[in-house]
Short mmCIF file of C-alpha atoms in Angstrom, two decimals:
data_model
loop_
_atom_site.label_atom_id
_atom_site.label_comp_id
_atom_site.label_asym_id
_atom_site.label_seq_id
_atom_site.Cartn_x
_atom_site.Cartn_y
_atom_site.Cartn_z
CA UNK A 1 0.00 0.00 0.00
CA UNK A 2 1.25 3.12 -0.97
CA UNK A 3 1.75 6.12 1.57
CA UNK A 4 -1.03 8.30 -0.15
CA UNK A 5 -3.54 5.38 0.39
CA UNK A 6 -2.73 4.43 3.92
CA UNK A 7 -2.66 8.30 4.59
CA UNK A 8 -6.60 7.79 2.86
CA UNK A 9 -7.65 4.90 4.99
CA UNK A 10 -6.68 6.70 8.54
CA UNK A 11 -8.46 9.94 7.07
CA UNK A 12 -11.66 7.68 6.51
CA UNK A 13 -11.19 5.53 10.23
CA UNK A 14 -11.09 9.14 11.40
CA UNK A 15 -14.04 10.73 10.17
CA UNK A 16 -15.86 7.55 10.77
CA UNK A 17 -15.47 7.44 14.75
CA UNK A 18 -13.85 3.62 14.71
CA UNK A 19 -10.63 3.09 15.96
CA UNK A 20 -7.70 1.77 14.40
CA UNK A 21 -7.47 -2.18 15.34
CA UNK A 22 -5.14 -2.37 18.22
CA UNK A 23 -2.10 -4.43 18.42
CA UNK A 24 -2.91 -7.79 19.96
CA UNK A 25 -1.49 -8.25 23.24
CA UNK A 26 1.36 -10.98 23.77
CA UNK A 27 0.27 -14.46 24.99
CA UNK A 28 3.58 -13.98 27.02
CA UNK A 29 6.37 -12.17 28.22
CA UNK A 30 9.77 -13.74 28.05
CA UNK A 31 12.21 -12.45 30.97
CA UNK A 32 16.04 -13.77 31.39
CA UNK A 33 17.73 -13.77 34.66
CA UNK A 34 20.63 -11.10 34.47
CA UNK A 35 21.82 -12.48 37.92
CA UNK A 36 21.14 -14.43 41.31
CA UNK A 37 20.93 -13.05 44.84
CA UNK A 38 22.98 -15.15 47.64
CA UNK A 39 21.80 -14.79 51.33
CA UNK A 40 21.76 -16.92 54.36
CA UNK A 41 18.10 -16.65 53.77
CA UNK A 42 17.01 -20.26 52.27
CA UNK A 43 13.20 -20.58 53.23
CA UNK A 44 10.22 -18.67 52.37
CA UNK A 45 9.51 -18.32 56.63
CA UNK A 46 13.23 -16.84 56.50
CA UNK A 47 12.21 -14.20 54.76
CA UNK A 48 11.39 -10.68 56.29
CA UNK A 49 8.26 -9.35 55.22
CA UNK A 50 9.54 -6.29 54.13
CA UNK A 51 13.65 -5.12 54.17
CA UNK A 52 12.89 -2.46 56.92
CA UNK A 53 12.08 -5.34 59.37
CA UNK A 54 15.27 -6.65 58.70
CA UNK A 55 17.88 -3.87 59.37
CA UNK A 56 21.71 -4.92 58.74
CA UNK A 57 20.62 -7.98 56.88
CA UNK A 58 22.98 -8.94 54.42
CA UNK A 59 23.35 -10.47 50.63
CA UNK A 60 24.42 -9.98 47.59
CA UNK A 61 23.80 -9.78 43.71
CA UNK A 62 26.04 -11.83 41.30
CA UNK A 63 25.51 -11.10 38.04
CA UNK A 64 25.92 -13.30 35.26
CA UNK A 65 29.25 -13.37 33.02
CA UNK A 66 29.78 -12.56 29.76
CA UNK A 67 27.00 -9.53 29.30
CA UNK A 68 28.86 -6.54 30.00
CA UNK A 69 26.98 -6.39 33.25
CA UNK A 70 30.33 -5.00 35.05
CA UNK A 71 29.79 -2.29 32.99
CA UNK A 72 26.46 -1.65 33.56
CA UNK A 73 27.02 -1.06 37.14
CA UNK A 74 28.97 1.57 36.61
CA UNK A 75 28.21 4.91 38.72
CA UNK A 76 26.03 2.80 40.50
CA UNK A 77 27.82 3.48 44.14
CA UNK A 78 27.09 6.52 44.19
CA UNK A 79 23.33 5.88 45.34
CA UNK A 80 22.40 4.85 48.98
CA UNK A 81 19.44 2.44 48.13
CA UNK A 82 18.28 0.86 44.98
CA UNK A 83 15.53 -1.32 43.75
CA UNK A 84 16.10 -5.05 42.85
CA UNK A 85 13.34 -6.58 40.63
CA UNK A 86 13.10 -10.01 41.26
CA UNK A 87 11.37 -13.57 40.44
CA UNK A 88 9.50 -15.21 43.75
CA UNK A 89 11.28 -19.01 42.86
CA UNK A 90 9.70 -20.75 44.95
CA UNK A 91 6.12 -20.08 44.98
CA UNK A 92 3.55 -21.18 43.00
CA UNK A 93 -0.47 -20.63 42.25
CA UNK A 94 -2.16 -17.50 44.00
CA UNK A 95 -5.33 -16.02 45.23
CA UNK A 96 -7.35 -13.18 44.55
CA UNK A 97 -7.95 -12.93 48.26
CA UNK A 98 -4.99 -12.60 50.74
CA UNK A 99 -4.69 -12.55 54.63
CA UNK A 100 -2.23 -9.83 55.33
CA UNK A 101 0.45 -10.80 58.25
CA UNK A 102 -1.29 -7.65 60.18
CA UNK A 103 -4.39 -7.64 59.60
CA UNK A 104 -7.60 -9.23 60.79
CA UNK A 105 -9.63 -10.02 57.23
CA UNK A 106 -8.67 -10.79 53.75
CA UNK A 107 -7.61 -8.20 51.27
CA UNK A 108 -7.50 -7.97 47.39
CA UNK A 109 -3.70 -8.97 46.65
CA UNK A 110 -3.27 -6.35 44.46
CA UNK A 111 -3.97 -4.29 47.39
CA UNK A 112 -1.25 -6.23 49.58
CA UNK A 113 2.35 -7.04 49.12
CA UNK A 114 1.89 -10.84 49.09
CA UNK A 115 4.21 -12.76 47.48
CA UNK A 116 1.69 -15.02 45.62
CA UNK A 117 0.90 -13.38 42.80
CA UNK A 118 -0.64 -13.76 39.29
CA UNK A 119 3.21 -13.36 37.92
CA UNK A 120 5.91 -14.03 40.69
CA UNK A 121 7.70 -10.54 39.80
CA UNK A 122 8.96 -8.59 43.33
CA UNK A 123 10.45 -5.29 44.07
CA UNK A 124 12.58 -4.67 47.29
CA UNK A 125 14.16 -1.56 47.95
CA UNK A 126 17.33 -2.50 49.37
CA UNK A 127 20.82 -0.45 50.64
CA UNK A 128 23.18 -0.30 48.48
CA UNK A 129 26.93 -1.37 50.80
CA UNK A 130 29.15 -1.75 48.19
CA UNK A 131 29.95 -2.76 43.87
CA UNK A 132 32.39 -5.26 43.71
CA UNK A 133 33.21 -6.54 39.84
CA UNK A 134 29.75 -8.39 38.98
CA UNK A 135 29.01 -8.42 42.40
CA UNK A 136 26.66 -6.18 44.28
CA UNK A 137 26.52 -5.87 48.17
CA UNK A 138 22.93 -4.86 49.78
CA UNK A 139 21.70 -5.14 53.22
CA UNK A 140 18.25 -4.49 54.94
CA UNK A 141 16.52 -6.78 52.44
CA UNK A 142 13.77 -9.67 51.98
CA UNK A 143 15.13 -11.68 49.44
CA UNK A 144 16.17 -15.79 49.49
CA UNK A 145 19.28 -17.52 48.56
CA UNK A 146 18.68 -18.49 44.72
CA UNK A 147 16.15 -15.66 43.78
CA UNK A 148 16.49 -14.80 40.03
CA UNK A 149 17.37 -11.22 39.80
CA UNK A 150 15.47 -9.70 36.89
CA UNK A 151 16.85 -5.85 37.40
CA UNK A 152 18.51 -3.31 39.29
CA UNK A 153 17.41 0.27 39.06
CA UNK A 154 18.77 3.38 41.71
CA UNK A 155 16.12 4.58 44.28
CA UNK A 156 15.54 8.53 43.56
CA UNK A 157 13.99 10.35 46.25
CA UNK A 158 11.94 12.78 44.14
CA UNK A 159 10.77 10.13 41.85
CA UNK A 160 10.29 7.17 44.26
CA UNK A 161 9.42 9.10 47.41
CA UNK A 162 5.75 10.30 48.08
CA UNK A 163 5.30 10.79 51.96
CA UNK A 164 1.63 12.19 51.27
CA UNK A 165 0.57 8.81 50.07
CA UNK A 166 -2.27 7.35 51.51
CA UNK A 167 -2.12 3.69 52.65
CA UNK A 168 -6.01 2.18 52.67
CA UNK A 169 -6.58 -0.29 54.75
CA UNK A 170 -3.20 -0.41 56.64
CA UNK A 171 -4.10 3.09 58.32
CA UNK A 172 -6.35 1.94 60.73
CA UNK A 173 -2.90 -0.30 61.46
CA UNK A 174 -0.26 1.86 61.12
CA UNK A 175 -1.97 3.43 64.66
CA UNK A 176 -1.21 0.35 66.82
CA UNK A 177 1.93 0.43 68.59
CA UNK A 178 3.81 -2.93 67.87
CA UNK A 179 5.49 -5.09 70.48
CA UNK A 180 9.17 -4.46 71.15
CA UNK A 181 11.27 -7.69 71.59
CA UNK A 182 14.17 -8.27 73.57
CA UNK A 183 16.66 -11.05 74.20
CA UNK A 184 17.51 -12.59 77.25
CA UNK A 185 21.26 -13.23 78.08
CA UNK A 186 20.65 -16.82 78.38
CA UNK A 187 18.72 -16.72 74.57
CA UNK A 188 21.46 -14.53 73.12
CA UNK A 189 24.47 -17.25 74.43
CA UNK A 190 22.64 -19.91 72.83
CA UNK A 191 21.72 -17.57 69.82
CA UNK A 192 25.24 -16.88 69.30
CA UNK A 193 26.34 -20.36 69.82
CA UNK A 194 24.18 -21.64 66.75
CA UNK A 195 25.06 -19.03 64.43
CA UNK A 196 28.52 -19.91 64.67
CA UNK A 197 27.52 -23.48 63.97
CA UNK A 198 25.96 -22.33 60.89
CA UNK A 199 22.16 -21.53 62.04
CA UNK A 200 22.20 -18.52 61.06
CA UNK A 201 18.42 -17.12 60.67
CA UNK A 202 17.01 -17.80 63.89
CA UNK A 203 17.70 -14.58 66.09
CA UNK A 204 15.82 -12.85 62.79
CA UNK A 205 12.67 -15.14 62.72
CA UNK A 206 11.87 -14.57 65.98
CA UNK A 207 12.73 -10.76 66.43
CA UNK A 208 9.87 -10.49 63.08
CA UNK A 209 7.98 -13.15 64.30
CA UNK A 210 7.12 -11.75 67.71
CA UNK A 211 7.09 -8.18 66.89
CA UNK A 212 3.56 -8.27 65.70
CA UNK A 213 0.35 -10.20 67.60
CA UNK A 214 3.07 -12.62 68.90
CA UNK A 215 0.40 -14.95 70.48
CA UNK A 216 -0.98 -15.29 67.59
CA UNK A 217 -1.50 -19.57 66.48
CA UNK A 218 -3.14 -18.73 63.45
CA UNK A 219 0.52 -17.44 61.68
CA UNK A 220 3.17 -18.69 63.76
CA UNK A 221 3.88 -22.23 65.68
CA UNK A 222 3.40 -21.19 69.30
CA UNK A 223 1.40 -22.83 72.44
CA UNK A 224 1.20 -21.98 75.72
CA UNK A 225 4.06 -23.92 78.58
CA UNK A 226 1.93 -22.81 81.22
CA UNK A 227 1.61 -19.28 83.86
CA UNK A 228 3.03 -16.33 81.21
CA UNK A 229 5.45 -18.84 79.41
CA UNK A 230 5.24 -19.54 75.51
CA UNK A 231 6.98 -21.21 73.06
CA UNK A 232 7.49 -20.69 68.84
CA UNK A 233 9.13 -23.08 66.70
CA UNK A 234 11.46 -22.49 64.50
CA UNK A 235 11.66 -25.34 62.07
CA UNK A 236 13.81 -28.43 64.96
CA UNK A 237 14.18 -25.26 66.96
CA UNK A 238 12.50 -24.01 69.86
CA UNK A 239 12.36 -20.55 71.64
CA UNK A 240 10.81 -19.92 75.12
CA UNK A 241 9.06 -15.89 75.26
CA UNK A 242 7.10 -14.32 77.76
CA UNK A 243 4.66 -11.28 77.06
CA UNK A 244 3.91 -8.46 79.54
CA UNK A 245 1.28 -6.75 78.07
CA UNK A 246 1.50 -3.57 80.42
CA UNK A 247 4.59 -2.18 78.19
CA UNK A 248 3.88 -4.32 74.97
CA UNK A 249 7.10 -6.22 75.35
CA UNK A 250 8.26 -9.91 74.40
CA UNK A 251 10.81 -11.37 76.38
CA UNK A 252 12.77 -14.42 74.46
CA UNK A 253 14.29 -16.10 77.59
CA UNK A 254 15.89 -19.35 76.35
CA UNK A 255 16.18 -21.18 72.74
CA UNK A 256 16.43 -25.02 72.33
CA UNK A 257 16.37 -28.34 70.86
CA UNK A 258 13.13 -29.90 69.79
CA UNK A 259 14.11 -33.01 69.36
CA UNK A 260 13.20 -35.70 72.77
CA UNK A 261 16.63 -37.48 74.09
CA UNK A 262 15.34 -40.41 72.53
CA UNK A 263 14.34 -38.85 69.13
CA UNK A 264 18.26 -37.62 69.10
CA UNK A 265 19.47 -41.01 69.69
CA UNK A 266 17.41 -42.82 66.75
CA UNK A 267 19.15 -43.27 62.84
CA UNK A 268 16.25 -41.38 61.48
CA UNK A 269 17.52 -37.76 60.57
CA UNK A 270 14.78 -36.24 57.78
CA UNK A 271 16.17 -32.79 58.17
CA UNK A 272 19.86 -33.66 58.43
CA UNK A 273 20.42 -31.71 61.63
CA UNK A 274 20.45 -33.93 64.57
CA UNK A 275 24.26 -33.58 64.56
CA UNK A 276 23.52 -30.00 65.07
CA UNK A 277 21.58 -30.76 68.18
CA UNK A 278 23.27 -33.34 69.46
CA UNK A 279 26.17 -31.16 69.88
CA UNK A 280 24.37 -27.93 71.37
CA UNK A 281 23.02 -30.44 73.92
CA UNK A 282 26.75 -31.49 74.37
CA UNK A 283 27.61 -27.44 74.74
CA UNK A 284 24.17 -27.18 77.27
CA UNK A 285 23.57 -30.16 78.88
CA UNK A 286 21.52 -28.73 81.86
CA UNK A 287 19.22 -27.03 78.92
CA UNK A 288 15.80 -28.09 78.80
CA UNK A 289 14.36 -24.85 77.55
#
């Protein structure tokens, strides 16, 4: 078709009121990887729900080889915080309706930040510590060991900032004064003791677990031991917390095994850890939570 005639027919779809057909929209979108983020962080219940919650938290972004992606970083350093876009691996399906961690009744999920979505694509806003080759250092964030990292963008105040924004149903929230937790010196020794034995998430989980309606069953794996004592599991790992309600504090008094003597002493090891325990009983042999 010459230019004079397709100059004709848009003169004609004008005048007539119809629309010129739109471009059909693709039956799907192909993304690739451009690099993986590493983090002590393995499980989904590792996870913080946001990167605020988890302040000092460290990974890191290795991009792949071979792309010029060295490149691309450059100038990067310069800026305090950027934004990783990301794929959730290792969730699948989703529901229109979601129960928020703080709230009390479902809400749409495209009014929530719930990792189940209709595509598994996330955004964390993360510090920015240092850029090393292909590697990029970030701390206070939410991520997994193994998440595909789709892209890296700088967070701009002026263009990413909007502290006049409304936030719907998490107002009515945002008034309610959380709980503050705090470690007991027994907790911490034990605390310290695993991390150097390679568990290394615990101290986290139950700092976010408890900060929010810590009593809660419906979320977290707690029951009551009896007078103001509680307890929260952490997968073979066990955490004894009082609440005193007057200041809206949660006191983490002792961490343990959850494995029975005898359980410890059988063959049968389905989460490969009992070696773990068996030697932190070895370390605390008085400890019975």
């Amino acid at each position: 078709m010459s230019n004079k005639n397709l100059d004709k027919d848009l003169r004609q779809t004008a005048n007539s009121g119809k629309r010129p057909a739109e471009a059909a929209e693709p039956a799907s979108i192909l993304l690739t990887p451009i690099g993986v983020f590493r983090c002590a962080q393995q499980r989904p219940y590792d996870a913080a729900r946001q990167g605020a919650l988890a302040r000092g938290n460290p990974g890191r972004v290795v991009l792949h080889a071979g792309q010029n992606f060295q490149q691309a970083l450059r100038d990067l350093e310069g800026f305090s915080h950027v934004w990783l876009i990301f794929q959730f691996h290792q969730n699948s399906g989703w529901k229109p309706l979601v129960m928020p961690p703080r709230g009390d009744q479902k809400v749409g999920v495209f009014a929530s930040r719930a990792p189940y979505r209709p595509n598994p694509i996330g955004l964390s806003c993360v510090r920015l510590v240092e850029v090393r080759g292909r590697t990029v250092h970030v701390a206070d964030h939410d991520l997994l060991d193994g998440t595909p990292i789709l892209d890296i963008k700088p967070y701009i105040p002026y263009a990413d900032s909007v502290p006049e924004a409304r936030t719907g149903w998490l107002e009515a929230l945002e008034a309610e004064a959380g709980w503050t937790v705090r470690f007991g010196p027994r907790a911490l020794q034990r605390l310290r003791w695993l991390e150097s034995h390679g568990v290394a998430n615990l101290e986290l989980f139950l700092a976010r677990q408890l900060l929010d309606a810590p009593l809660d069953g419906r979320r977290k794996r707690v029951k009551p031991l009896g007078g103001d004592a509680w307890e929260i599991a952490y997968r073979t790992w066990r955490a004894r917390f009082t609440v005193y309600e007057a200041d809206a504090s949660v006191w983490v008094e002792s961490v343990y095994s959850g494995y029975t003597i005898g359980e410890l002493c059988g063959e049968n090891d389905p989460h490969g850890d009992k070696a773990a325990h068996r030697a932190f009983r070895a370390e605390f042999p008085a400890d019975d939570g």
